[in-house]
XYZ file of C-alpha atoms in Angstrom:
550
model
C 0.000 0.000 0.000
C 2.860 2.379 0.807
C 4.488 1.752 -2.587
C 1.151 2.282 -4.330
C 0.617 5.752 -2.876
C 3.953 7.615 -3.034
C 2.208 10.980 -3.484
C 0.166 10.643 -0.301
C 3.156 9.250 1.608
C 5.338 12.159 0.475
C 2.788 14.834 1.421
C 1.909 13.268 4.777
C 5.494 12.390 5.675
C 6.807 15.808 4.655
C 4.180 17.812 6.543
C 4.290 15.646 9.687
C 8.085 15.731 9.905
C 8.086 19.465 9.135
C 5.648 20.070 11.955
C 7.647 18.001 14.456
C 11.031 19.530 13.682
C 9.563 22.991 13.101
C 8.004 22.887 16.570
C 11.329 21.756 18.070
C 13.161 24.580 16.295
C 10.611 27.124 17.531
C 10.964 25.763 21.065
C 14.733 26.209 20.843
C 14.213 29.779 19.537
C 15.643 28.842 16.147
C 14.080 29.764 12.781
C 11.311 27.290 11.915
C 12.925 26.993 8.476
C 15.730 25.100 10.207
C 13.192 22.543 11.376
C 11.750 22.134 7.887
C 15.210 21.586 6.413
C 16.087 19.008 9.086
C 12.800 17.264 8.321
C 13.940 16.996 4.705
C 17.308 15.571 5.712
C 15.529 12.952 7.858
C 13.199 12.052 4.955
C 16.042 12.054 2.413
C 18.006 9.164 0.953
C 21.230 9.966 2.852
C 19.849 9.141 6.311
C 18.424 5.827 7.608
C 14.698 5.235 8.066
C 11.807 6.672 6.102
C 12.685 7.918 2.610
C 10.217 10.117 0.737
C 9.983 10.380 -3.029
C 12.394 13.216 -3.833
C 11.002 13.760 -7.335
C 7.437 14.126 -6.091
C 8.560 16.358 -3.240
C 10.256 18.689 -5.722
C 7.151 18.882 -7.895
C 4.996 19.682 -4.852
C 7.513 22.340 -3.868
C 7.267 23.841 -7.342
C 3.532 24.277 -6.772
C 4.317 26.239 -3.632
C 6.701 28.540 -5.489
C 4.094 29.099 -8.218
C 1.419 30.046 -5.681
C 3.857 32.236 -3.797
C 4.833 34.207 -6.889
C 1.169 34.455 -7.854
C 0.413 35.996 -4.451
C 3.251 38.482 -4.878
C 1.942 39.442 -8.304
C -1.475 40.179 -6.786
C 0.079 42.931 -4.671
C 2.540 44.138 -7.286
C 1.385 46.409 -10.100
C 3.170 47.072 -13.367
C 3.702 50.620 -12.142
C 5.542 49.252 -9.077
C 7.720 47.077 -11.294
C 8.621 49.919 -13.634
C 9.265 52.302 -10.730
C 12.310 50.270 -9.622
C 13.630 49.217 -13.042
C 16.418 51.817 -12.915
C 17.989 50.093 -9.907
C 16.745 46.491 -10.245
C 17.947 45.817 -13.796
C 21.555 47.069 -13.515
C 21.724 46.005 -9.871
C 20.741 42.401 -10.552
C 22.993 42.226 -13.619
C 26.087 43.503 -11.791
C 25.451 41.429 -8.669
C 25.016 38.245 -10.735
C 28.202 39.028 -12.657
C 30.142 39.515 -9.406
C 28.866 36.263 -7.880
C 29.510 34.315 -11.091
C 33.039 35.712 -11.283
C 33.731 34.742 -7.664
C 32.425 31.233 -8.325
C 34.670 30.919 -11.380
C 37.642 32.148 -9.337
C 36.951 29.464 -6.721
C 36.663 26.865 -9.460
C 39.965 27.953 -10.992
C 41.649 27.712 -7.584
C 40.332 24.151 -7.219
C 41.441 23.225 -10.718
C 37.934 22.829 -12.137
C 37.293 23.214 -15.877
C 36.194 26.687 -16.936
C 32.689 25.448 -17.820
C 32.176 23.938 -14.357
C 33.306 27.116 -12.649
C 30.931 29.172 -14.814
C 27.857 27.025 -14.086
C 28.788 26.824 -10.390
C 29.212 30.600 -10.128
C 25.985 31.284 -12.023
C 24.105 29.001 -9.625
C 25.530 30.960 -6.675
C 24.311 34.259 -8.125
C 20.527 33.870 -7.936
C 18.508 34.144 -4.715
C 15.670 31.885 -3.604
C 12.196 33.223 -4.329
C 10.641 31.474 -1.323
C 13.225 32.588 1.229
C 13.295 36.202 0.035
C 9.529 36.607 -0.099
C 8.970 34.917 3.240
C 11.365 37.351 4.899
C 9.619 40.294 3.203
C 6.144 39.090 4.143
C 7.072 38.514 7.789
C 8.214 42.140 8.016
C 5.360 43.538 5.919
C 7.861 44.970 3.452
C 6.377 43.807 0.147
C 4.452 47.059 -0.312
C 7.378 49.221 0.780
C 10.136 50.760 -1.340
C 12.591 48.145 -0.062
C 10.168 45.353 -0.917
C 9.547 46.651 -4.422
C 13.265 46.876 -5.126
C 13.835 43.352 -3.811
C 10.975 41.870 -5.867
C 12.052 43.803 -8.974
C 15.599 42.519 -8.460
C 14.206 39.004 -8.084
C 12.204 39.267 -11.309
C 15.310 40.369 -13.224
C 17.242 37.401 -11.803
C 14.398 35.064 -12.781
C 14.408 36.412 -16.339
C 18.178 35.960 -16.514
C 17.871 32.372 -15.282
C 15.114 31.607 -17.783
C 17.500 32.701 -20.510
C 20.385 30.736 -18.956
C 18.372 27.506 -18.689
C 17.368 27.731 -22.347
C 20.823 28.708 -23.605
C 22.910 26.324 -21.532
C 22.174 23.239 -23.696
C 22.905 25.312 -26.806
C 26.264 26.582 -25.551
C 27.210 23.316 -23.882
C 29.351 22.433 -26.877
C 31.304 25.673 -26.618
C 31.827 25.138 -22.885
C 33.071 21.578 -23.296
C 30.002 19.633 -22.247
C 29.259 16.026 -23.168
C 26.508 17.029 -25.604
C 28.622 19.017 -28.024
C 27.489 18.599 -31.574
C 26.069 20.267 -34.576
C 24.212 22.799 -32.463
C 27.512 24.168 -31.199
C 27.751 26.915 -33.788
C 27.540 30.669 -33.571
C 24.531 30.726 -35.893
C 22.601 28.195 -33.831
C 23.464 30.048 -30.631
C 22.266 33.406 -31.969
C 19.110 31.776 -33.276
C 18.401 30.248 -29.856
C 18.938 33.584 -28.107
C 16.660 35.440 -30.532
C 13.977 32.760 -30.341
C 14.025 32.738 -26.527
C 13.843 36.513 -26.190
C 11.060 36.605 -28.774
C 8.923 34.061 -26.901
C 9.377 35.825 -23.562
C 8.478 39.150 -25.171
C 5.389 37.612 -26.790
C 4.244 36.175 -23.454
C 4.670 39.495 -21.640
C 2.842 41.354 -24.418
C 0.013 38.819 -24.393
C -0.415 39.198 -20.640
C -0.343 43.004 -20.759
C -2.775 43.274 -23.674
C -5.132 40.308 -23.261
C -4.570 39.069 -19.715
C -4.954 42.511 -18.153
C -8.543 42.614 -19.406
C -9.562 38.968 -19.547
C -8.394 37.801 -16.115
C -10.224 40.480 -14.029
C -13.331 39.966 -16.203
C -13.378 36.213 -15.540
C -12.817 36.790 -11.827
C -15.693 39.282 -11.673
C -18.015 36.947 -13.582
C -17.264 34.004 -11.270
C -17.717 36.189 -8.189
C -21.166 37.214 -9.464
C -22.202 33.551 -9.274
C -22.098 33.800 -5.483
C -20.171 30.529 -5.084
C -17.090 30.877 -2.889
C -15.924 27.397 -3.870
C -16.123 28.249 -7.574
C -14.293 31.529 -6.973
C -11.457 29.760 -5.169
C -11.258 27.201 -7.963
C -11.147 29.956 -10.598
C -8.260 31.699 -8.822
C -6.228 28.500 -8.572
C -7.075 27.420 -12.114
C -5.896 30.732 -13.568
C -2.762 30.872 -11.412
C -1.621 27.328 -12.179
C -2.992 27.242 -15.729
C -1.221 30.413 -16.836
C 2.011 29.313 -15.134
C 1.828 25.918 -16.880
C 0.956 27.457 -20.233
C 3.747 30.028 -19.953
C 6.292 27.284 -19.314
C 5.188 24.943 -22.090
C 4.210 27.431 -24.778
C 6.700 30.231 -24.220
C 9.565 28.536 -22.312
C 9.000 30.998 -19.474
C 9.522 29.704 -15.940
C 6.491 28.625 -13.890
C 7.368 31.308 -11.351
C 7.460 34.153 -13.856
C 4.224 33.015 -15.481
C 2.470 32.901 -12.105
C 3.820 36.337 -11.183
C 2.368 37.942 -14.311
C -0.926 36.085 -13.781
C -1.139 37.521 -10.283
C -0.153 40.993 -11.462
C -2.907 40.991 -14.076
C -5.436 39.654 -11.558
C -4.353 42.473 -9.269
C -6.160 44.837 -11.684
C -9.434 43.423 -10.336
C -11.169 44.816 -7.256
C -11.333 41.222 -6.013
C -7.554 40.807 -5.818
C -7.496 40.911 -2.000
C -10.047 38.122 -1.813
C -8.053 36.112 -4.362
C -4.916 36.501 -2.234
C -6.724 35.268 0.871
C -8.073 32.207 -0.952
C -4.599 31.076 -2.048
C -2.866 31.718 1.288
C -3.404 28.302 2.990
C -2.179 26.320 -0.022
C 0.739 28.667 -0.503
C 1.926 28.183 3.063
C 1.525 24.400 2.999
C 3.436 23.935 -0.249
C 6.100 26.431 0.817
C 6.829 24.113 3.751
C 7.226 21.217 1.310
C 9.685 23.345 -0.642
C 12.069 23.519 2.326
C 11.559 19.819 3.038
C 12.490 19.023 -0.572
C 15.709 21.037 -0.227
C 16.662 19.078 2.879
C 16.074 15.817 1.016
C 18.719 16.768 -1.551
C 21.375 17.408 1.071
C 24.201 14.887 1.480
C 25.777 15.533 4.920
C 28.956 13.699 3.893
C 30.060 16.662 1.772
C 30.552 18.686 4.971
C 33.145 16.149 6.068
C 34.754 15.609 2.673
C 34.879 19.226 1.424
C 34.351 21.535 4.446
C 36.594 24.356 3.220
C 35.091 24.428 -0.252
C 31.588 24.564 1.248
C 32.741 27.410 3.497
C 34.174 29.300 0.520
C 30.904 28.888 -1.409
C 28.967 30.127 1.630
C 31.190 33.192 1.861
C 30.521 33.997 -1.802
C 26.768 33.771 -1.181
C 26.576 35.512 2.183
C 29.451 37.989 1.952
C 30.308 38.422 -1.744
C 26.752 38.859 -3.009
C 25.748 41.004 -0.028
C 28.672 43.388 -0.365
C 28.043 43.750 -4.097
C 24.314 44.383 -3.568
C 24.968 46.869 -0.756
C 27.477 48.825 -2.855
C 25.123 48.890 -5.857
C 22.100 50.107 -3.882
C 24.168 52.781 -2.121
C 25.602 53.865 -5.484
C 22.038 54.649 -6.545
C 21.679 56.976 -3.582
C 19.419 54.756 -1.473
C 19.707 54.928 2.346
C 21.759 52.372 4.317
C 18.594 50.697 5.636
C 17.431 49.936 2.098
C 20.887 48.772 1.007
C 21.231 46.466 4.017
C 17.749 45.016 3.473
C 18.450 44.188 -0.174
C 21.888 42.796 0.691
C 20.440 40.561 3.419
C 17.577 39.419 1.178
C 19.986 38.193 -1.497
C 22.394 36.420 0.891
C 21.002 32.960 0.060
C 20.308 30.708 -2.920
C 17.529 28.257 -3.688
C 15.294 26.715 -6.303
C 16.751 28.140 -9.524
C 20.230 27.181 -8.330
C 19.143 23.566 -7.933
C 17.482 23.501 -11.363
C 20.593 24.955 -12.972
C 22.847 22.515 -11.105
C 20.708 19.554 -12.223
C 20.861 20.706 -15.831
C 24.614 21.259 -15.559
C 25.128 17.688 -14.327
C 22.962 16.244 -17.104
C 24.967 18.184 -19.719
C 28.292 17.102 -18.260
C 29.179 20.689 -17.345
C 29.009 20.203 -13.564
C 30.298 17.299 -11.498
C 28.126 15.616 -8.870
C 30.628 16.672 -6.201
C 30.270 20.336 -7.246
C 26.481 19.930 -7.127
C 26.685 18.539 -3.578
C 28.856 21.482 -2.527
C 26.295 23.846 -4.046
C 23.437 22.160 -2.179
C 25.347 22.271 1.101
C 26.075 25.978 0.649
C 22.390 26.582 -0.161
C 21.254 24.832 3.023
C 23.700 26.817 5.154
C 22.719 30.126 3.531
C 18.999 29.451 4.014
C 19.600 28.591 7.682
C 21.692 31.698 8.278
C 19.434 34.139 6.390
C 16.761 34.484 9.127
C 19.539 35.133 11.646
C 20.943 37.874 9.407
C 17.493 39.450 9.225
C 17.207 39.314 13.014
C 20.492 41.193 13.288
C 19.276 43.695 10.685
C 16.012 44.217 12.581
C 17.937 45.021 15.755
C 20.240 47.395 13.860
C 17.301 49.232 12.328
C 15.543 49.461 15.679
C 18.685 50.910 17.255
C 19.862 53.255 14.502
C 16.872 54.026 12.325
C 14.044 54.521 14.798
C 12.444 57.823 13.853
C 10.845 59.472 16.878
C 9.743 63.066 17.367
C 12.132 65.166 19.446
C 9.960 64.857 22.521
C 9.189 61.177 21.886
C 11.015 59.606 24.835
C 9.614 62.203 27.226
C 5.988 61.636 26.197
C 3.888 60.156 29.017
C 0.261 59.412 29.811
C -0.267 58.553 26.137
C -1.785 55.649 24.235
C 0.543 53.589 22.052
C -1.058 52.392 18.812
C 0.699 49.580 16.915
C -0.230 49.475 13.240
C -1.344 52.223 10.871
C -3.415 50.134 8.479
C -7.126 50.387 7.767
C -8.145 49.631 11.353
C -5.273 51.610 12.874
C -6.243 54.750 10.953
C -9.812 54.566 12.262
C -8.652 53.956 15.830
C -6.271 56.911 15.620
C -9.066 59.156 14.333
C -11.263 58.193 17.296
C -8.453 58.770 19.788
C -7.648 62.167 18.294
C -11.337 63.132 18.269
C -11.526 62.680 22.038
C -8.200 64.458 22.579
C -6.137 61.426 23.601
C -2.431 61.881 22.958
C -1.343 58.935 20.813
C 1.983 57.607 19.557
C 1.945 55.241 16.565
C 4.460 52.451 15.969
C 4.736 51.430 12.295
C 7.341 49.700 10.120
C 5.811 49.910 6.649
C 7.608 52.599 4.663
C 4.524 53.796 2.777
C 2.577 54.186 6.017
C 5.550 55.971 7.595
C 5.700 58.335 4.632
C 2.046 59.171 5.217
C 2.672 59.709 8.927
C 5.549 62.062 8.157
C 3.162 64.156 6.090
C 0.847 64.551 9.090
C 2.470 66.863 11.614
C -0.234 66.123 14.202
C 0.778 62.466 14.638
C 3.719 61.335 16.764
C 5.255 58.055 15.673
C 8.122 55.597 15.940
C 9.444 53.596 13.003
C 10.263 49.984 13.806
C 9.036 46.526 14.780
C 6.852 46.839 17.884
C 7.841 43.343 19.009
C 11.381 44.626 19.651
C 11.923 45.909 23.188
C 14.117 48.796 21.982
C 11.257 50.139 19.843
C 8.812 49.916 22.752
C 11.335 51.777 24.889
C 11.504 54.522 22.252
C 7.724 54.815 22.480
C 8.087 55.132 26.278
C 5.812 52.200 26.982
C 6.761 52.556 30.646
C 4.914 55.885 30.761
C 1.958 54.913 28.539
C -1.580 54.551 29.835
C -2.627 51.880 27.292
C -1.481 49.861 24.260
C -3.667 49.120 21.240
C -2.418 46.399 18.876
C -4.230 47.006 15.563
C -2.152 44.760 13.269
C -4.161 42.121 11.394
C -1.776 39.164 11.729
C -2.556 37.369 15.019
C 0.949 35.926 15.307
C 2.578 39.305 14.783
C 0.107 40.827 17.208
C 0.894 38.080 19.705
C 4.610 38.886 19.577
C 3.851 42.538 20.313
C 1.541 41.621 23.205
C 4.123 39.278 24.702
C 6.940 41.854 24.440
C 4.775 44.604 25.901
C 3.525 42.443 28.755
C 7.103 41.556 29.675
C 7.936 45.274 29.942
C 4.696 46.409 31.618
C 2.808 43.708 33.575
C 0.154 46.272 34.605
C -0.450 47.890 31.206
C -3.948 47.655 29.662
C -3.467 45.983 26.254
C -6.213 45.836 23.631
C -5.721 43.631 20.549
C -7.791 42.548 17.553
C -8.627 39.026 16.405
C -10.346 37.298 13.479
C -11.424 34.069 15.207
C -12.058 32.517 18.613
C -8.725 30.714 18.312
C -6.962 34.063 17.866
C -8.805 35.396 20.904
C -7.516 32.503 22.999
C -4.003 32.941 21.573
C -3.825 36.654 22.416
C -5.463 36.133 25.806
C -2.834 33.550 26.655
C -0.036 35.979 25.793
C -1.353 38.652 28.129
C -3.835 40.855 26.264
C -6.250 42.587 28.641
C -9.037 42.775 26.081
C -9.316 41.132 22.659
C -11.801 42.512 20.139
C -13.240 39.812 17.918
C -14.444 41.633 14.791
C -17.267 39.301 13.752
C -18.585 39.086 17.286
C -18.674 42.878 17.652
C -20.418 43.147 14.288
C -23.038 40.627 15.382
C -23.662 42.579 18.624
C -24.092 45.821 16.667
C -26.515 44.243 14.191
C -28.530 42.705 17.026
C -28.640 46.037 18.853
C -29.839 47.748 15.678
C -32.734 45.285 15.409
C -33.666 45.591 19.090
C -33.608 49.381 19.086
C -34.276 50.600 15.522
C -33.591 54.233 14.785
C -36.579 56.335 13.834
C -35.165 58.085 10.784
C -38.259 60.237 10.496
C -37.577 61.772 13.898
C -40.828 60.543 15.537
């Protein structure tokens, strides 16, 4: 029975092991990604016991990447993409060139053939979509200037890798691969390049001209049916269908096809609902992505080639980061933006593995070099959340933007979150004359706050004690946590309760489970939106308003 159902065994085994090791990692205050990767190592062929189907796991992971890029596209307009082209295009090109050159230098030092060094360096140059976007989403940076630059940079890298994956078989003969032959001619190479660029251009044009109108229209028509199930199915069908069609008809990557599908769907007023419908599947398959990476990892390479793995890690974490930081600063962006982009790119992932697999099949990359690449990828993915934690602390310490009298403010209400709910809460507090200080990390919201001289604010992550100190939580009369994410809100509640055991804390929730979660972390009062709405509707029925004035 087990052999007859490898798909079910892979999904169940991957998710169960990911949960177990993810929970252990969280308990040990390590990134949960570490737990997912360890789960993959345990389920992989290089450790005893249960072995999952690595091929199926990779295909399931690809679904997660498709849905993730689709979700990003929903929140990313063409205007956003074009607004950062001046820095993303040259920045990604130069950074990839630097990383590829460093990889080739390492290969030359080790005596590798030039072709192997080139493929190895190219694989080191491109960041993981999943890792980068997860870090951005956790910090609510996707809609900020830093997030737009990072996503634009990522799209340029994806386009470059699409071209590389198509051209590599064609230039394999020139590079000394095993499949050299008649195709190894300048004419054939130029024809392949032209054909590839033409198909990508045709796909983009088709999406901008036809997709921009057709996709929102279909979404609106399905929504009018009133069936939530049909709406969810339509969203998934368009996301996966366009990604699949882009890959097979235009030789565009699944990820890029899904991104453009999401971007075109973002033109619809129902884009927010579409994003919410895809969120559970996106998260589940993203977990399988990290499990699949762990399954590829051969721990023996750490014993056999420790110094080479270390050198590859330094290229990824230090070489790429320094290059990205220098490029972003050269464009006049602030240090915070440069450090965020540099940290985001200090890892490699899915495209690197695809390129490495193709390189091995073409005889351009040895299996030992592939194992070194995988080991370096695992280490970089494990270290990346730690680098972001360091960056968060640096920003909280050096970039917190508080009014001159901020630390001396007392008897005030601290409001965390300046989103749709936060804005309404602030308006009510100001209407009754309550002095309020807002804590916000989103750059667009901060820009709006800066344009309002009446509002006092602190820029930073409210879950960080240093930021709460800047807001003088010790002298505050109350704390309102208006962020929508219950886990993010829970972190803020826990940090605030540790600093002020007696402080009244009000938080928002979307379900009874969230109410229990926030209560357990120390919230004094949790507002459950649907419950409050039900009370208001009931009160309106019990005591109707006489609009005629009688």
